[in-house]
């Protein structure tokens, strides 16, 4: 059996948002603003979209350069994109074993990302190796 304890629950007038008292009882936070609005787990090759929330389509702009398009747009382009890159292939101790991602642009309806690694000279190498490198990305901000 579950127990729900509450002193105050508000927010039915603002799209279902809930105001909560923060740690130390010193601030009030809108819980809705802290929720993830979109996320994706997909192969860098964009051949396989493994799982997602609020993602409509993916596009392949060039090697290691992709667009991730949203079903429901963000309210502005000032959202946060949290990203990680997972490589299934073990490249040993080479520079290629350290994959990186970068956001190249943000718009309300899409985020453009690049995947790559640095070579032995420190130069960026676009990565679309097909050995199982994945984008993992979450977007935080306000929906439109």
PDB file of C-alpha atoms in Angstrom:
ATOM      1  CA  UNK A   1       0.000   0.000   0.000  1.00  0.00           C
ATOM      2  CA  UNK A   2       1.275   3.509  -0.891  1.00  0.00           C
ATOM      3  CA  UNK A   3       1.020   6.581   1.316  1.00  0.00           C
ATOM      4  CA  UNK A   4       0.697  10.106  -0.095  1.00  0.00           C
ATOM      5  CA  UNK A   5       1.461  12.949   2.300  1.00  0.00           C
ATOM      6  CA  UNK A   6       0.916  16.590   1.321  1.00  0.00           C
ATOM      7  CA  UNK A   7       0.318  19.945   2.947  1.00  0.00           C
ATOM      8  CA  UNK A   8      -0.501  21.918  -0.195  1.00  0.00           C
ATOM      9  CA  UNK A   9      -0.942  21.020  -3.849  1.00  0.00           C
ATOM     10  CA  UNK A  10      -1.529  23.842  -6.327  1.00  0.00           C
ATOM     11  CA  UNK A  11      -1.364  24.574 -10.021  1.00  0.00           C
ATOM     12  CA  UNK A  12      -4.615  23.660 -11.790  1.00  0.00           C
ATOM     13  CA  UNK A  13      -4.759  27.090 -13.473  1.00  0.00           C
ATOM     14  CA  UNK A  14      -1.339  26.920 -15.219  1.00  0.00           C
ATOM     15  CA  UNK A  15      -1.404  23.942 -17.582  1.00  0.00           C
ATOM     16  CA  UNK A  16      -1.284  21.513 -14.697  1.00  0.00           C
ATOM     17  CA  UNK A  17       1.965  22.823 -13.218  1.00  0.00           C
ATOM     18  CA  UNK A  18       2.674  22.062  -9.571  1.00  0.00           C
ATOM     19  CA  UNK A  19       4.443  24.438  -7.192  1.00  0.00           C
ATOM     20  CA  UNK A  20       6.684  22.681  -4.675  1.00  0.00           C
ATOM     21  CA  UNK A  21       8.719  23.989  -1.766  1.00  0.00           C
ATOM     22  CA  UNK A  22      12.435  23.438  -2.299  1.00  0.00           C
ATOM     23  CA  UNK A  23      15.049  22.046   0.057  1.00  0.00           C
ATOM     24  CA  UNK A  24      15.353  24.021   3.280  1.00  0.00           C
ATOM     25  CA  UNK A  25      11.826  25.438   2.765  1.00  0.00           C
ATOM     26  CA  UNK A  26      13.360  28.648   1.379  1.00  0.00           C
ATOM     27  CA  UNK A  27      12.126  28.640  -2.246  1.00  0.00           C
ATOM     28  CA  UNK A  28       9.143  27.594  -4.306  1.00  0.00           C
ATOM     29  CA  UNK A  29       9.802  25.879  -7.640  1.00  0.00           C
ATOM     30  CA  UNK A  30       7.542  25.055 -10.566  1.00  0.00           C
ATOM     31  CA  UNK A  31       7.969  21.289 -10.857  1.00  0.00           C
ATOM     32  CA  UNK A  32       6.935  21.312 -14.531  1.00  0.00           C
ATOM     33  CA  UNK A  33      10.005  23.390 -15.484  1.00  0.00           C
ATOM     34  CA  UNK A  34      12.354  20.730 -14.112  1.00  0.00           C
ATOM     35  CA  UNK A  35      10.975  17.885 -16.219  1.00  0.00           C
ATOM     36  CA  UNK A  36      12.679  16.503 -19.321  1.00  0.00           C
ATOM     37  CA  UNK A  37      10.758  17.652 -22.424  1.00  0.00           C
ATOM     38  CA  UNK A  38      12.450  15.402 -24.997  1.00  0.00           C
ATOM     39  CA  UNK A  39      15.044  12.642 -25.096  1.00  0.00           C
ATOM     40  CA  UNK A  40      16.535  10.244 -27.604  1.00  0.00           C
ATOM     41  CA  UNK A  41      18.745   7.174 -27.745  1.00  0.00           C
ATOM     42  CA  UNK A  42      19.804   6.452 -31.332  1.00  0.00           C
ATOM     43  CA  UNK A  43      22.710   5.195 -33.389  1.00  0.00           C
ATOM     44  CA  UNK A  44      24.971   7.966 -34.670  1.00  0.00           C
ATOM     45  CA  UNK A  45      24.442   6.562 -38.157  1.00  0.00           C
ATOM     46  CA  UNK A  46      20.753   7.580 -37.744  1.00  0.00           C
ATOM     47  CA  UNK A  47      19.873   4.195 -39.193  1.00  0.00           C
ATOM     48  CA  UNK A  48      18.113   3.159 -36.028  1.00  0.00           C
ATOM     49  CA  UNK A  49      16.145   5.311 -33.613  1.00  0.00           C
ATOM     50  CA  UNK A  50      16.191   3.052 -30.537  1.00  0.00           C
ATOM     51  CA  UNK A  51      13.817   5.002 -28.276  1.00  0.00           C
ATOM     52  CA  UNK A  52      12.673   8.588 -27.748  1.00  0.00           C
ATOM     53  CA  UNK A  53      10.204  11.051 -26.280  1.00  0.00           C
ATOM     54  CA  UNK A  54       8.914  14.021 -28.298  1.00  0.00           C
ATOM     55  CA  UNK A  55      11.167  13.320 -31.322  1.00  0.00           C
ATOM     56  CA  UNK A  56       9.469  13.338 -34.744  1.00  0.00           C
ATOM     57  CA  UNK A  57      12.268  12.676 -37.246  1.00  0.00           C
ATOM     58  CA  UNK A  58      16.044  12.505 -37.623  1.00  0.00           C
ATOM     59  CA  UNK A  59      18.058  13.795 -40.553  1.00  0.00           C
ATOM     60  CA  UNK A  60      21.562  13.009 -41.712  1.00  0.00           C
ATOM     61  CA  UNK A  61      23.223  16.258 -42.843  1.00  0.00           C
ATOM     62  CA  UNK A  62      26.737  14.822 -43.313  1.00  0.00           C
ATOM     63  CA  UNK A  63      29.097  12.337 -41.680  1.00  0.00           C
ATOM     64  CA  UNK A  64      28.617  12.752 -37.931  1.00  0.00           C
ATOM     65  CA  UNK A  65      26.295  15.764 -38.448  1.00  0.00           C
ATOM     66  CA  UNK A  66      22.612  15.229 -37.645  1.00  0.00           C
ATOM     67  CA  UNK A  67      19.358  17.046 -36.997  1.00  0.00           C
ATOM     68  CA  UNK A  68      17.006  15.860 -34.282  1.00  0.00           C
ATOM     69  CA  UNK A  69      13.517  17.260 -34.921  1.00  0.00           C
ATOM     70  CA  UNK A  70      10.910  17.709 -32.205  1.00  0.00           C
ATOM     71  CA  UNK A  71       7.256  16.691 -32.353  1.00  0.00           C
ATOM     72  CA  UNK A  72       6.244  19.492 -29.950  1.00  0.00           C
ATOM     73  CA  UNK A  73       8.536  22.541 -30.192  1.00  0.00           C
ATOM     74  CA  UNK A  74      10.291  24.233 -27.327  1.00  0.00           C
ATOM     75  CA  UNK A  75       9.077  27.678 -26.232  1.00  0.00           C
ATOM     76  CA  UNK A  76      12.393  29.292 -27.234  1.00  0.00           C
ATOM     77  CA  UNK A  77      15.894  28.303 -28.307  1.00  0.00           C
ATOM     78  CA  UNK A  78      17.363  28.793 -24.805  1.00  0.00           C
ATOM     79  CA  UNK A  79      16.772  25.217 -23.666  1.00  0.00           C
ATOM     80  CA  UNK A  80      19.437  22.890 -22.288  1.00  0.00           C
ATOM     81  CA  UNK A  81      20.685  19.883 -24.281  1.00  0.00           C
ATOM     82  CA  UNK A  82      22.369  17.271 -22.092  1.00  0.00           C
ATOM     83  CA  UNK A  83      24.315  14.798 -24.218  1.00  0.00           C
ATOM     84  CA  UNK A  84      26.522  11.768 -23.919  1.00  0.00           C
ATOM     85  CA  UNK A  85      28.073   9.482 -26.469  1.00  0.00           C
ATOM     86  CA  UNK A  86      28.382   5.727 -25.980  1.00  0.00           C
ATOM     87  CA  UNK A  87      30.679   3.678 -28.214  1.00  0.00           C
ATOM     88  CA  UNK A  88      30.062  -0.082 -28.294  1.00  0.00           C
ATOM     89  CA  UNK A  89      33.330  -0.761 -30.063  1.00  0.00           C
ATOM     90  CA  UNK A  90      36.371  -0.892 -27.817  1.00  0.00           C
ATOM     91  CA  UNK A  91      39.027   1.169 -29.544  1.00  0.00           C
ATOM     92  CA  UNK A  92      41.627   0.423 -26.846  1.00  0.00           C
ATOM     93  CA  UNK A  93      43.682   3.372 -25.692  1.00  0.00           C
ATOM     94  CA  UNK A  94      43.495   5.224 -29.004  1.00  0.00           C
ATOM     95  CA  UNK A  95      42.078   8.708 -29.361  1.00  0.00           C
ATOM     96  CA  UNK A  96      39.166   7.156 -31.253  1.00  0.00           C
ATOM     97  CA  UNK A  97      37.940   5.500 -28.060  1.00  0.00           C
ATOM     98  CA  UNK A  98      36.994   8.917 -26.620  1.00  0.00           C
ATOM     99  CA  UNK A  99      33.865   9.992 -28.517  1.00  0.00           C
ATOM    100  CA  UNK A 100      32.436  13.525 -28.197  1.00  0.00           C
ATOM    101  CA  UNK A 101      29.244  15.301 -29.139  1.00  0.00           C
ATOM    102  CA  UNK A 102      28.532  18.960 -29.676  1.00  0.00           C
ATOM    103  CA  UNK A 103      25.399  21.001 -30.270  1.00  0.00           C
ATOM    104  CA  UNK A 104      25.981  23.095 -33.382  1.00  0.00           C
ATOM    105  CA  UNK A 105      22.656  24.966 -33.284  1.00  0.00           C
ATOM    106  CA  UNK A 106      19.361  25.063 -31.403  1.00  0.00           C
ATOM    107  CA  UNK A 107      15.980  26.139 -32.730  1.00  0.00           C
ATOM    108  CA  UNK A 108      12.542  25.749 -31.184  1.00  0.00           C
ATOM    109  CA  UNK A 109      11.761  22.743 -33.406  1.00  0.00           C
ATOM    110  CA  UNK A 110      15.140  21.036 -33.791  1.00  0.00           C
ATOM    111  CA  UNK A 111      18.635  20.649 -32.434  1.00  0.00           C
ATOM    112  CA  UNK A 112      21.663  20.067 -34.676  1.00  0.00           C
ATOM    113  CA  UNK A 113      24.418  17.848 -33.264  1.00  0.00           C
ATOM    114  CA  UNK A 114      27.809  16.498 -34.323  1.00  0.00           C
ATOM    115  CA  UNK A 115      29.603  13.383 -33.187  1.00  0.00           C
ATOM    116  CA  UNK A 116      33.314  12.758 -33.433  1.00  0.00           C
ATOM    117  CA  UNK A 117      36.630  12.224 -31.730  1.00  0.00           C
ATOM    118  CA  UNK A 118      40.086  13.765 -31.834  1.00  0.00           C
ATOM    119  CA  UNK A 119      42.860  12.049 -33.708  1.00  0.00           C
ATOM    120  CA  UNK A 120      46.463  11.700 -32.542  1.00  0.00           C
ATOM    121  CA  UNK A 121      47.201  15.315 -33.560  1.00  0.00           C
ATOM    122  CA  UNK A 122      44.162  16.672 -31.711  1.00  0.00           C
ATOM    123  CA  UNK A 123      42.117  17.327 -34.868  1.00  0.00           C
ATOM    124  CA  UNK A 124      38.356  16.710 -34.885  1.00  0.00           C
ATOM    125  CA  UNK A 125      37.262  13.628 -36.874  1.00  0.00           C
ATOM    126  CA  UNK A 126      33.570  13.284 -37.740  1.00  0.00           C
ATOM    127  CA  UNK A 127      32.243   9.968 -36.452  1.00  0.00           C
ATOM    128  CA  UNK A 128      29.664   7.783 -38.108  1.00  0.00           C
ATOM    129  CA  UNK A 129      31.499   4.524 -37.763  1.00  0.00           C
ATOM    130  CA  UNK A 130      28.644   2.028 -37.764  1.00  0.00           C
ATOM    131  CA  UNK A 131      30.265   0.081 -34.931  1.00  0.00           C
ATOM    132  CA  UNK A 132      27.531   1.079 -32.525  1.00  0.00           C
ATOM    133  CA  UNK A 133      28.114   4.632 -31.342  1.00  0.00           C
ATOM    134  CA  UNK A 134      24.952   6.093 -29.796  1.00  0.00           C
ATOM    135  CA  UNK A 135      23.583   9.570 -29.158  1.00  0.00           C
ATOM    136  CA  UNK A 136      21.980   9.941 -25.758  1.00  0.00           C
ATOM    137  CA  UNK A 137      20.379  13.369 -25.403  1.00  0.00           C
ATOM    138  CA  UNK A 138      17.829  15.031 -23.107  1.00  0.00           C
ATOM    139  CA  UNK A 139      16.274  18.479 -23.562  1.00  0.00           C
ATOM    140  CA  UNK A 140      15.178  20.650 -20.644  1.00  0.00           C
ATOM    141  CA  UNK A 141      13.275  23.925 -20.953  1.00  0.00           C
ATOM    142  CA  UNK A 142       9.782  25.210 -21.636  1.00  0.00           C
ATOM    143  CA  UNK A 143       7.556  23.760 -24.348  1.00  0.00           C
ATOM    144  CA  UNK A 144       5.735  26.177 -26.651  1.00  0.00           C
TER     145      UNK A 144
END
